[in-house]
Coordinates of C-alpha atoms in Angstrom, one line a residue:
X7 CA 269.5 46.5 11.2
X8 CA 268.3 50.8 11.2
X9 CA 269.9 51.9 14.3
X10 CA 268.3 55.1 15.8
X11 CA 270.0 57.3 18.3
X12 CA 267.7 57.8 21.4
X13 CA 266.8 61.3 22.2
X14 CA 268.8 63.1 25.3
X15 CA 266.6 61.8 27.6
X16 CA 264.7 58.8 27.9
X17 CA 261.7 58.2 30.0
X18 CA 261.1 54.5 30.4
X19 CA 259.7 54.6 33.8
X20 CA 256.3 56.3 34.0
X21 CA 256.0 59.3 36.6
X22 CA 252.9 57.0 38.2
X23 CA 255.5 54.7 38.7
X24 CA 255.8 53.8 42.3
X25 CA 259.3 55.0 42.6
X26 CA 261.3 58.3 43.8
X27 CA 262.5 61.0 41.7
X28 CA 265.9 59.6 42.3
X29 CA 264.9 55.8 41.5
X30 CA 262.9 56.4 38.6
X31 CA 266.1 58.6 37.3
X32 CA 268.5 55.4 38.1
X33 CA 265.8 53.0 36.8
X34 CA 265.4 55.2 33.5
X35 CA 269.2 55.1 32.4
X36 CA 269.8 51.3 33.5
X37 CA 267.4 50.6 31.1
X38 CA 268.2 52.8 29.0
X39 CA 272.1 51.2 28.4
X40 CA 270.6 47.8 28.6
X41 CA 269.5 48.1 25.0
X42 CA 270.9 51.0 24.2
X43 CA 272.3 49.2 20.8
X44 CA 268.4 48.0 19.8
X45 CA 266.9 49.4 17.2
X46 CA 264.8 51.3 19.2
X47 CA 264.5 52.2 22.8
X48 CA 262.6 50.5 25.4
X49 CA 259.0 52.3 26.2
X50 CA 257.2 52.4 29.5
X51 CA 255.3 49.4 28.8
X52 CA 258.4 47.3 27.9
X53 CA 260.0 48.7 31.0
X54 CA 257.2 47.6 33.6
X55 CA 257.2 44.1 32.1
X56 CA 260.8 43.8 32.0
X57 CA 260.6 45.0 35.7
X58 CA 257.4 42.1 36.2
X59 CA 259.8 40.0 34.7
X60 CA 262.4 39.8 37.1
X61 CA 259.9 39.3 39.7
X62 CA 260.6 36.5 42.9
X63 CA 257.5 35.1 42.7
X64 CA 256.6 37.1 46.0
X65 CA 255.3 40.2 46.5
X66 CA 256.1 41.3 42.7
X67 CA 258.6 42.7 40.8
X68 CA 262.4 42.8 42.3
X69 CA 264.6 45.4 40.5
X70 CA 267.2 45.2 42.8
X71 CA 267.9 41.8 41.7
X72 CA 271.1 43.0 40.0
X73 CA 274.7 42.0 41.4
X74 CA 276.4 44.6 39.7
X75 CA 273.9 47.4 41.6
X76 CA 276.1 48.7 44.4
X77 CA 274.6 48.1 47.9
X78 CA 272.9 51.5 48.2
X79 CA 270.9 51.6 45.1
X80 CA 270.0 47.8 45.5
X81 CA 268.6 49.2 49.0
X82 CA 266.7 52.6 47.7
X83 CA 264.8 50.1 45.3
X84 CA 263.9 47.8 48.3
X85 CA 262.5 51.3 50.6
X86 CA 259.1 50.0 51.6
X87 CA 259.0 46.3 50.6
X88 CA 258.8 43.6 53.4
X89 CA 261.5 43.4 55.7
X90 CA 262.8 39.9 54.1
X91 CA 262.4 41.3 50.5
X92 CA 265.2 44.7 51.8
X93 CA 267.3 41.5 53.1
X94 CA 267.4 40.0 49.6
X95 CA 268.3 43.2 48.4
X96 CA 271.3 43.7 50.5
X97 CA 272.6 40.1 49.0
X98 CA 275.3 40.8 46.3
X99 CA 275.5 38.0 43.9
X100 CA 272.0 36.9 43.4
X101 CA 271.6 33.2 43.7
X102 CA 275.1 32.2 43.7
X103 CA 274.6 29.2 46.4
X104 CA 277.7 29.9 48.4
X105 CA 275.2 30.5 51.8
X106 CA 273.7 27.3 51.0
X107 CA 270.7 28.7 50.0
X108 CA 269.3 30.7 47.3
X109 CA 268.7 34.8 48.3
X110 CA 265.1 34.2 48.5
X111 CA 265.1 31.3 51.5
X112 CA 268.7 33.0 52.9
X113 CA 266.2 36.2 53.7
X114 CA 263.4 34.1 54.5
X115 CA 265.3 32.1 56.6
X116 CA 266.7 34.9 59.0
X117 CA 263.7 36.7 58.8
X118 CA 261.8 33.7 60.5
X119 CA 264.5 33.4 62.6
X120 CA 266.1 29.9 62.0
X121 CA 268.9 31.3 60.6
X122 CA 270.9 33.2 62.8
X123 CA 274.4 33.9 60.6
X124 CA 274.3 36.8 58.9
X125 CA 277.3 35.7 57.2
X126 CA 277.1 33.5 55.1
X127 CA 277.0 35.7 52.0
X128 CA 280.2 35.2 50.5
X129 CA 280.4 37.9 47.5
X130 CA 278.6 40.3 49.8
X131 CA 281.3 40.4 52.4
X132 CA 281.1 42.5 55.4
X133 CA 278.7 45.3 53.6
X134 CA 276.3 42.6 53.3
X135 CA 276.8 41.4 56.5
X136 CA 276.3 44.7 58.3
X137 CA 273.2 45.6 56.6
X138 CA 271.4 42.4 57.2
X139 CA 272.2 42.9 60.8
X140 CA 270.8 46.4 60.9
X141 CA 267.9 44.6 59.6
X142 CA 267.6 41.8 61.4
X143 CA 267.3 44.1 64.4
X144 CA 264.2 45.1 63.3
X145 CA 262.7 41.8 63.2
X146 CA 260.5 42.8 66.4
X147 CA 260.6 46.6 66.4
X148 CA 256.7 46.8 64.5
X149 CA 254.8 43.5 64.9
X150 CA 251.8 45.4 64.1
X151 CA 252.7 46.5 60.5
X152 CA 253.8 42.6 60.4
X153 CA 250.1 41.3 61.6
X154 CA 248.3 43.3 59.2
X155 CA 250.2 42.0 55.9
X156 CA 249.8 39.0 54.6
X157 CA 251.4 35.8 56.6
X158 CA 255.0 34.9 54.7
X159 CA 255.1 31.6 53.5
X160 CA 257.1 29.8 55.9
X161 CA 261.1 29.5 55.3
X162 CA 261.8 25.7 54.1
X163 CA 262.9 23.3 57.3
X164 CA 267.2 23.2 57.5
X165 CA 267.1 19.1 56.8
X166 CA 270.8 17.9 57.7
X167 CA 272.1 17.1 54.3
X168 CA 274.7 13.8 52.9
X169 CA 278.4 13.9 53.6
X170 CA 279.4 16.0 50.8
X171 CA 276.2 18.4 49.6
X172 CA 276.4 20.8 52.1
X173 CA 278.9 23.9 53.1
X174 CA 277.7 22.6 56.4
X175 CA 278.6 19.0 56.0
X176 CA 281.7 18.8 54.2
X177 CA 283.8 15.8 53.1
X178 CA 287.4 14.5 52.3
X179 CA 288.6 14.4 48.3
X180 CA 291.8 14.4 47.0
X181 CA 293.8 16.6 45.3
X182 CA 295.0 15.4 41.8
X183 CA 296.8 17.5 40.0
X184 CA 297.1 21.3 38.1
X185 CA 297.9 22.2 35.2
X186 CA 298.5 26.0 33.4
X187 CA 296.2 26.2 30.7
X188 CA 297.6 29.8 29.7
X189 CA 300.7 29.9 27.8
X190 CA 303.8 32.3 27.7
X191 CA 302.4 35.9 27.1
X192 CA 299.3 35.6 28.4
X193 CA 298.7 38.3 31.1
X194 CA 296.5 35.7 33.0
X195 CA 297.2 32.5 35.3
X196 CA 294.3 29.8 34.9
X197 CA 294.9 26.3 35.8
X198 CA 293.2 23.3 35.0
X199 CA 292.9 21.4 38.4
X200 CA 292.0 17.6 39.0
X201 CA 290.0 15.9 42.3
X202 CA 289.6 12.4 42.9
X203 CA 286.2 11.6 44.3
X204 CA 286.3 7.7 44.5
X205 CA 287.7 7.2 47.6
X206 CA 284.9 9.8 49.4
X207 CA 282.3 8.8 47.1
X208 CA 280.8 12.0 46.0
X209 CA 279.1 12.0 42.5
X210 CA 277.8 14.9 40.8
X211 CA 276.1 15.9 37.7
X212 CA 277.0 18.8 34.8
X213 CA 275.7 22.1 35.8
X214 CA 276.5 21.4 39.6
X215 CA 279.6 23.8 42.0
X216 CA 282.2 22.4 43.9
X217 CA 282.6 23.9 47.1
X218 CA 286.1 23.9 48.4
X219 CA 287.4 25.0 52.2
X220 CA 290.9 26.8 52.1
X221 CA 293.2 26.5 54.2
X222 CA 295.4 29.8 55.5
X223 CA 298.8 30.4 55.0
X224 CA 301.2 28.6 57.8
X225 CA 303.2 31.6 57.6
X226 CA 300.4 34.0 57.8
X227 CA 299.4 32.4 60.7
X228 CA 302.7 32.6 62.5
X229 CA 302.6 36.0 61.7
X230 CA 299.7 36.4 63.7
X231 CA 300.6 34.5 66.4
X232 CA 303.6 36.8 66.9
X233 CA 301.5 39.7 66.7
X234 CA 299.3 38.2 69.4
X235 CA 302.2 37.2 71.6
X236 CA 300.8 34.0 71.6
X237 CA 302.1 30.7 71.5
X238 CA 300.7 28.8 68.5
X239 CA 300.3 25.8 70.8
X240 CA 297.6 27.6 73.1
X241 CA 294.5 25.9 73.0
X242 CA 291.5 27.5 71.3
X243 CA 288.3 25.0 71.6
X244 CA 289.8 21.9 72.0
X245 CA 292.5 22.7 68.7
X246 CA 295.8 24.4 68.7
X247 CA 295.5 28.2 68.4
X248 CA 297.8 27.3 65.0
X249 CA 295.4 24.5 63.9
X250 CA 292.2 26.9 64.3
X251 CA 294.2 29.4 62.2
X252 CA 294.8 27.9 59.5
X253 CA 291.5 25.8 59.1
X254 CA 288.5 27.6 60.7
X255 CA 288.4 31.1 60.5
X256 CA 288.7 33.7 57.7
X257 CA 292.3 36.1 57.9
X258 CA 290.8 38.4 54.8
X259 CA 288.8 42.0 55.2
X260 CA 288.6 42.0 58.9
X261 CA 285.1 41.8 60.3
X262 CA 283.5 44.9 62.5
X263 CA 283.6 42.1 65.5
X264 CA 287.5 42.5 65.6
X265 CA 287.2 46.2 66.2
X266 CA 284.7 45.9 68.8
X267 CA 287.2 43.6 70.8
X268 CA 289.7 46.0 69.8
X269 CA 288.0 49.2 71.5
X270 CA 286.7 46.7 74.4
X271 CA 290.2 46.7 75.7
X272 CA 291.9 50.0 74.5
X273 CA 290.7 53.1 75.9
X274 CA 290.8 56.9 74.5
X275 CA 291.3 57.8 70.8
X276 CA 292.7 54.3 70.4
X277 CA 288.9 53.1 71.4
X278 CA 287.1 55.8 69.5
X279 CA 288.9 54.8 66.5
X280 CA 288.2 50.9 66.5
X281 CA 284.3 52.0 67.9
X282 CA 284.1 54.1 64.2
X283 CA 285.8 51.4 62.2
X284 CA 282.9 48.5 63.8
X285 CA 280.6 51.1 62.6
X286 CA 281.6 51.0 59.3
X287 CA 283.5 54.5 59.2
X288 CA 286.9 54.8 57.9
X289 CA 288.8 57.4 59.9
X290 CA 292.6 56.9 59.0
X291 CA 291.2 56.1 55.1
X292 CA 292.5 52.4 54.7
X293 CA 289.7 50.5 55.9
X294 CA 289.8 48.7 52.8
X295 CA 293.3 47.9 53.1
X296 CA 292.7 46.2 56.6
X297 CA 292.5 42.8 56.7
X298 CA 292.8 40.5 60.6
X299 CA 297.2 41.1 60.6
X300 CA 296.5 44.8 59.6
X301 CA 294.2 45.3 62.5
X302 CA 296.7 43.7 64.7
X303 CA 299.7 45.7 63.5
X304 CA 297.4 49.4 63.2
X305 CA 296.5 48.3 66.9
X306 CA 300.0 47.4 68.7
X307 CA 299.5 48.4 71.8
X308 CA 296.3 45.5 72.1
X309 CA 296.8 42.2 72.9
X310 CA 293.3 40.1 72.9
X311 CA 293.2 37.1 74.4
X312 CA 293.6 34.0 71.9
X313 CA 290.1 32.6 72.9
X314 CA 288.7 36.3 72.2
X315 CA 290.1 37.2 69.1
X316 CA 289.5 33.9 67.7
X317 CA 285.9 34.3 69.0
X318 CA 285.4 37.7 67.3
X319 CA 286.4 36.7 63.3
X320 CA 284.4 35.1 61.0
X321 CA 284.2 31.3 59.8
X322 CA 286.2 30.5 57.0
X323 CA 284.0 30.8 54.1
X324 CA 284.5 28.2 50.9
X325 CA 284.1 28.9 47.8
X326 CA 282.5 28.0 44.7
X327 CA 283.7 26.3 41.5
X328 CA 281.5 25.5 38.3
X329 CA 282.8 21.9 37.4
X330 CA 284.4 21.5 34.2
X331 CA 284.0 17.6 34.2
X332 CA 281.5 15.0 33.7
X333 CA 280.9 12.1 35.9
X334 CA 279.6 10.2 33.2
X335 CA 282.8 10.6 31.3
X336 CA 285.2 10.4 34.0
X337 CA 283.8 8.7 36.8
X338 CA 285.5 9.5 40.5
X339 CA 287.1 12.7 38.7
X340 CA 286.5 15.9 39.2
X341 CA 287.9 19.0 36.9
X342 CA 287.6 22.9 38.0
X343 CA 289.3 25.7 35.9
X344 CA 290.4 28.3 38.0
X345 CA 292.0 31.5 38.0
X346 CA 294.7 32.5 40.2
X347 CA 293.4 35.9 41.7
X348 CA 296.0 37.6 43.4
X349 CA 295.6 40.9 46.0
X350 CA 297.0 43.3 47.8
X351 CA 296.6 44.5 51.5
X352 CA 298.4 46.8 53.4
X353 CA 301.2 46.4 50.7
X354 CA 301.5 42.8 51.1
X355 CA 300.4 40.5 48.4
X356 CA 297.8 37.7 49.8
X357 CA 297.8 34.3 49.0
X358 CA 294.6 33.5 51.2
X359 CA 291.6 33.3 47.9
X360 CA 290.8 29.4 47.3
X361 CA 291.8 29.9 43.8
X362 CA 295.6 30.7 44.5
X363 CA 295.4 28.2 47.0
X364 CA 294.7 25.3 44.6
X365 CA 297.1 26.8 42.2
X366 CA 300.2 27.2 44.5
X367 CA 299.5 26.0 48.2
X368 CA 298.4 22.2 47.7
X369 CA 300.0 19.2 46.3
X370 CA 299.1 15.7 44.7
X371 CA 297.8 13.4 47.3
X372 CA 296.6 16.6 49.7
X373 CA 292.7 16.3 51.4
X374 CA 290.6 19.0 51.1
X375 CA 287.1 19.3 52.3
X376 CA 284.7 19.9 50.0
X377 CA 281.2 19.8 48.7
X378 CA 278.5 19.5 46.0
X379 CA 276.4 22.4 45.4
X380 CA 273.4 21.5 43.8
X381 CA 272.9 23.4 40.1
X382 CA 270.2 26.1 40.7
X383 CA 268.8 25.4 36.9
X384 CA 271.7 25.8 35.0
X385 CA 271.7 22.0 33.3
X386 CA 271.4 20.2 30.3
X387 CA 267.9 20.0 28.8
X388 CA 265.7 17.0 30.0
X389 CA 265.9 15.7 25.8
X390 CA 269.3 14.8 24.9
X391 CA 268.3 15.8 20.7
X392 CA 267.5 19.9 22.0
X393 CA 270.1 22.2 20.6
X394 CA 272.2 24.1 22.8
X395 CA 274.1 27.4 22.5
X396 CA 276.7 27.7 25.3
X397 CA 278.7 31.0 26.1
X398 CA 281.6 31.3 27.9
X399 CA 284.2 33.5 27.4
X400 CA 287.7 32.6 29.9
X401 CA 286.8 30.2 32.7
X402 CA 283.1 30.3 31.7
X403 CA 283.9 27.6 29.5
X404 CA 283.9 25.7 32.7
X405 CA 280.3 23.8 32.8
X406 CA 280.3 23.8 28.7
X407 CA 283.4 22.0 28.5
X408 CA 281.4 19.8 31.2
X409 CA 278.3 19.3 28.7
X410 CA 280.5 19.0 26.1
X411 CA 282.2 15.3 27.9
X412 CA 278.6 14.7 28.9
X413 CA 276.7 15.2 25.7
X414 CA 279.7 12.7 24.1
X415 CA 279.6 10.5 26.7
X416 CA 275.6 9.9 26.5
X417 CA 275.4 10.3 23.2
X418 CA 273.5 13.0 23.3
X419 CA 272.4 13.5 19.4
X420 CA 271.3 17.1 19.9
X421 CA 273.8 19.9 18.1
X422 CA 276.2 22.4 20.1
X423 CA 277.4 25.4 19.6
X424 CA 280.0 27.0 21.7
X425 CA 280.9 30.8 21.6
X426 CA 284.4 31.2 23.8
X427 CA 286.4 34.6 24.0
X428 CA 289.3 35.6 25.8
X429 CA 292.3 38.2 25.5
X430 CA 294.7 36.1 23.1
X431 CA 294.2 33.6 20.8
X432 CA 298.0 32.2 20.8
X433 CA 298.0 31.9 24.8
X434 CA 294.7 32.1 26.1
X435 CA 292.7 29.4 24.1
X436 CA 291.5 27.3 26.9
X437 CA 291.1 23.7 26.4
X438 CA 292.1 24.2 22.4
X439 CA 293.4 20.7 21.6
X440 CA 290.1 19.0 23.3
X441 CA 287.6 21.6 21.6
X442 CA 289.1 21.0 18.0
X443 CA 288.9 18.0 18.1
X444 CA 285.6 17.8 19.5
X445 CA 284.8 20.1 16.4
X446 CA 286.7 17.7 14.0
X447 CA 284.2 14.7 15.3
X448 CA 281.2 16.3 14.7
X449 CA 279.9 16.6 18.2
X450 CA 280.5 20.3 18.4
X451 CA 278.4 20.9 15.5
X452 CA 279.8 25.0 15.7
X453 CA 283.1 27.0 17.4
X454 CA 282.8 30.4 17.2
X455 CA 285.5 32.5 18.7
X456 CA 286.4 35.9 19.8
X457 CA 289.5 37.6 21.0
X458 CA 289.8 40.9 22.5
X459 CA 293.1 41.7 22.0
X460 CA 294.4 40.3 18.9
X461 CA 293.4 43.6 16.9
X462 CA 293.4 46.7 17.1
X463 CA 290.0 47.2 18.2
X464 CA 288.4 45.0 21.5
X465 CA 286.4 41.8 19.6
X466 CA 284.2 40.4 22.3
X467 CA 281.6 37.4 22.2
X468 CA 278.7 39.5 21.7
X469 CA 280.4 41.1 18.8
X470 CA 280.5 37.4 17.2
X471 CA 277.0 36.9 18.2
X472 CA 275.9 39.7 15.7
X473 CA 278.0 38.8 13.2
X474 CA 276.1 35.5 13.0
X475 CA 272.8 36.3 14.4
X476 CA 271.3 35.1 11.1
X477 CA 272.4 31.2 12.0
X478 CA 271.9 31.8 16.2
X479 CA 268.1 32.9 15.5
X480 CA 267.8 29.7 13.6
X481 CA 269.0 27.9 15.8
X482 CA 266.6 29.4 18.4
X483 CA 263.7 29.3 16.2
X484 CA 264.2 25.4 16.0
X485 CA 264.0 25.1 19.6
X486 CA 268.0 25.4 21.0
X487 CA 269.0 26.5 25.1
X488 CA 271.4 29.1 25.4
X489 CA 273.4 29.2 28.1
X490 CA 275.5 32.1 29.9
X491 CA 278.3 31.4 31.6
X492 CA 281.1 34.0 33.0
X493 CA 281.4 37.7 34.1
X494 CA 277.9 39.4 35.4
X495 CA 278.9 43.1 35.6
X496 CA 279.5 43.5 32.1
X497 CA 279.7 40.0 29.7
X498 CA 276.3 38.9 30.8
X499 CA 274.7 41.8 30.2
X500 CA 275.8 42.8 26.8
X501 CA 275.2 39.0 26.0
X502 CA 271.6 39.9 26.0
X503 CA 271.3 42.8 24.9
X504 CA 273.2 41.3 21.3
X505 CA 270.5 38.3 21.7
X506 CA 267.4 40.8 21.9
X507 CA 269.2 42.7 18.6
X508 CA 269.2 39.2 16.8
X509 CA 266.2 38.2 17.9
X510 CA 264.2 41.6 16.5
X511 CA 266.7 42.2 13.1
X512 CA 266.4 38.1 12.3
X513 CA 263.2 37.1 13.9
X514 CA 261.5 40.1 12.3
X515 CA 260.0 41.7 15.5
X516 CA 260.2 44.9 17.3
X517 CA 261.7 45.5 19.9
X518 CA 258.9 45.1 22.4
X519 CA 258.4 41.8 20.9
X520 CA 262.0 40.9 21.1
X521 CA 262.4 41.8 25.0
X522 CA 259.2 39.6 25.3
X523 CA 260.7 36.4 23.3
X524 CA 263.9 36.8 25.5
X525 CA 262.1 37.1 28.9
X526 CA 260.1 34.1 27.6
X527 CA 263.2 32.0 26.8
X528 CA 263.8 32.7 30.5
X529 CA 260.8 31.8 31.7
X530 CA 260.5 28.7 30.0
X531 CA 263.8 28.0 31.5
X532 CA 265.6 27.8 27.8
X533 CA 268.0 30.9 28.5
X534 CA 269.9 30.2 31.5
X535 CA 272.5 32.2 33.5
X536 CA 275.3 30.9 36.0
X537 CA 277.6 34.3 36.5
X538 CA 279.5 35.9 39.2

């Protein structure tokens, strides 16, 4: 394929554009890298109906719909738009279904006003948080700029959902087992983990999340209590102030509602302090670095009440798994593959994240409460004989390895073909016995892998994409899905930009005609994403 090297600058937006000098500039360049390996740059047009296309069906176009945007340019694209549609924007991982809603009825929700956390969004955290309630306090600050627009379709009714399928109704499995699935030298720690669902009932289908509710560290919790000068036997709404510790309310980044309490019961520069940290300023420079036992130890001298300082942190959020199993293959089992995220705060390593949890905290026979999350798209194709192209580098092999039991267990006669990447081949091949042999069978009708650190030079998934784009257009010629599975801030992204190159060097089209064929694979719901 000719590859020509874009001029210095590159004006995709159009000056009539409805945009800022500033925006248009962003807008320009993020387009720009998006395909900056295509044969040929994108031009106005193509810019205005990639922008169309990642419209919410609303009031048009969305171009803040882009996790890896951080929060203030999200929010400079959203200057103007309805007060729900600037909500969306401050949402972080687009879609993701931690909140229990998608981002369009989470901001249609508070901006009608039955929903009245502000918290729910899990990846957005406490900038998320913060914003929406800056907005949200402008709900009834211009009802007559409200009148005159358009009415809003109203937000879909909260129905109480089954044991099991909500964050807001959890349910009792049990934990299994765990296994590593790295081996010696791998610079990672991913474990294979096992739930049984038959004695809760709970039945799911490929494509779906698990939700899963942590549980704090005893000791961290004792910790606290200390700091508190507390006893852990105090009682906290009708539970132990130890009990609503551990189960019920989040010990991570602490939330600006701790240092209100904080500067409601200190006085002077102590007070002034906690007042700028609720405000989101960072005086001392380790805001980031405090989570809920930072506050406490930064702060000494105060001593909130237990009822209070319970009352001032956050729920404990859950969080989100892509399964890795099939019920059809393994009814009354559930699989997740998780990595074991560890982090640092106020130079103590934290064992609090859900995945480290699973991986070091519970053991066979343990309950957990949990949940279903319902697949926002991301499933098989309604005909079992479609092709499908499945990409998952590391644990985005999750919901293929899922397809890959279900398509077997159906008998599914449609082909497969599974791109997986990761750093090493020799301790970092994920699920290598089961996948060979799925190969050697004939059900995965292709195994193409990559492996960034095995040469000298980083090999990644899209890199074996191009290398057989020839075969992959084929297969999307005769009609295959291609799935996306894994890291959004860079994977995800260079994913399609290699599939728009294939689809314009192998399909014969230009580029304009290959951003077109892609954004109608989307459309058409045969290219599907599920990243984080």
């Amino acid at each position: 394929m000719n590859q020509i090297t874009p001029p210095p600058k590159i004006e995709i937006i159009p000056s009539s554009a409805p945009f800022s000098e500033a925006q248009r500039s962003w807008l320009n360049g993020f387009f720009a890298g998006l395909l900056s390996d295509a044969p040929t740059p994108l031009s106005a047009e193509q810019g205005a109906a990639v922008m169309q296309g990642a419209g919410d069906g609303d009031d048009g176009e969305a171009p803040w719909h882009d996790q890896t945007m951080p929060i203030a340019d999200r929010m400079k694209l959203a200057e103007g738009r309805p007060l729900r549609r600037r909500m969306m924007a401050a949402m972080a991982q687009q879609d993701c279904g931690q909140c229990g809603y998608d981002c369009h009825n989470y901001s249609e929700a508070i901006a009608s006003k039955s929903e009245a956390r502000l918290n729910l969004c899990v990846p957005g955290g406490k900038e998320t948080a913060r914003m929406l309630k800056a907005l949200y306090e402008d709900i009834d600050k211009a009802p007559a700029a409200a009148s005159s627009a358009p009415a809003a379709a109203p937000a879909a009714p909260v129905v109480a959902a089954k044991p099991g399928r909500s964050r807001d109704n959890p349910i009792a499995a049990t934990f299994l087992s765990r296994r590593l699935l790295n081996k010696k030298g791998s610079e990672k720690e991913t474990w294979h983990i096992e739930f049984d669902l038959s004695g809760c009932g709970l039945d799911y289908v490929v494509g779906d999340s698990f939700g899963i509710f942590a549980r704090n560290d005893v000791g961290l919790v004792d910790q606290i209590i200390a700091l508190l000068g507390a006893s852990h036997t105090t009682k906290v709404n009708g539970k132990t102030l130890r009990e609503v510790l551990i189960d019920d309310v989040s010990l991570s980044p602490a939330p600006d509602s701790l240092f209100e309490l904080i500067s409601f019961i200190t006085g002077g520069a102590i007070r002034e302090k906690a007042r700028a940290l609720a405000q989101g300023e960072d005086p001392d420079g380790d805001a980031a670095t405090l989570d809920v036992m930072a506050v406490l130890q930064k702060f000494s001298g105060a001593r909130p009440h237990p009822e209070a300082f319970v009352e001032a942190l956050e729920p404990l959020q859950p969080r989100l798994y892509s399964i890795s199993s099939s019920h059809n293959a393994t009814p009354g089992k559930l699989s997740l593959t998780v990595d074991c995220v560890r982090y640092v705060i106020n130079k103590r390593k934290r064992l609090g994240l859900a995945s480290t949890f699973l991986a070091e905290r519970i053991n066979p026979g343990d309950e957990l409460k949990v949940y279903v999350q319902k697949a926002h798209g991301f499933a098989l194709p309604q005909d079992p004989r479609t092709p499908i192209i499945m990409i998952g580098p590391g644990t985005g092999v999750a919901p293929f390895r899922a397809f890959l039991l279900d398509r077997r267990a159906t008998g599914a006669p449609g082909k497969n073909w599974l791109f997986f990447g990761h750093q090493r081949s020799d301790c970092d091949f994920f699920y290598a016995d089961e996948l060979n042999a799925l190969k050697t069978s004939g059900l995965l009708t292709r195994l193409s892998l990559a492996w960034s650190r095995d040469g000298d030079k980083k090999f990644y998934v899209q890199d074996r994409m191009r290398e057989v784009g020839r075969e992959l257009w084929t297969w999307l010629a005769e009609g295959a899905n291609i799935y996306v599975c894994g890291d959004a801030k860079r994977m995800a992204k260079d994913v399609e930009r290699a599939l728009v190159d294939i689809v314009a060097q192998f399909g014969a089209r230009t580029t304009d005609e290959a951003v077109s064929f892609v954004a109608e694979l989307k459309k058409k719901g045969r290219f599907q994403h599920d990243v984080y």
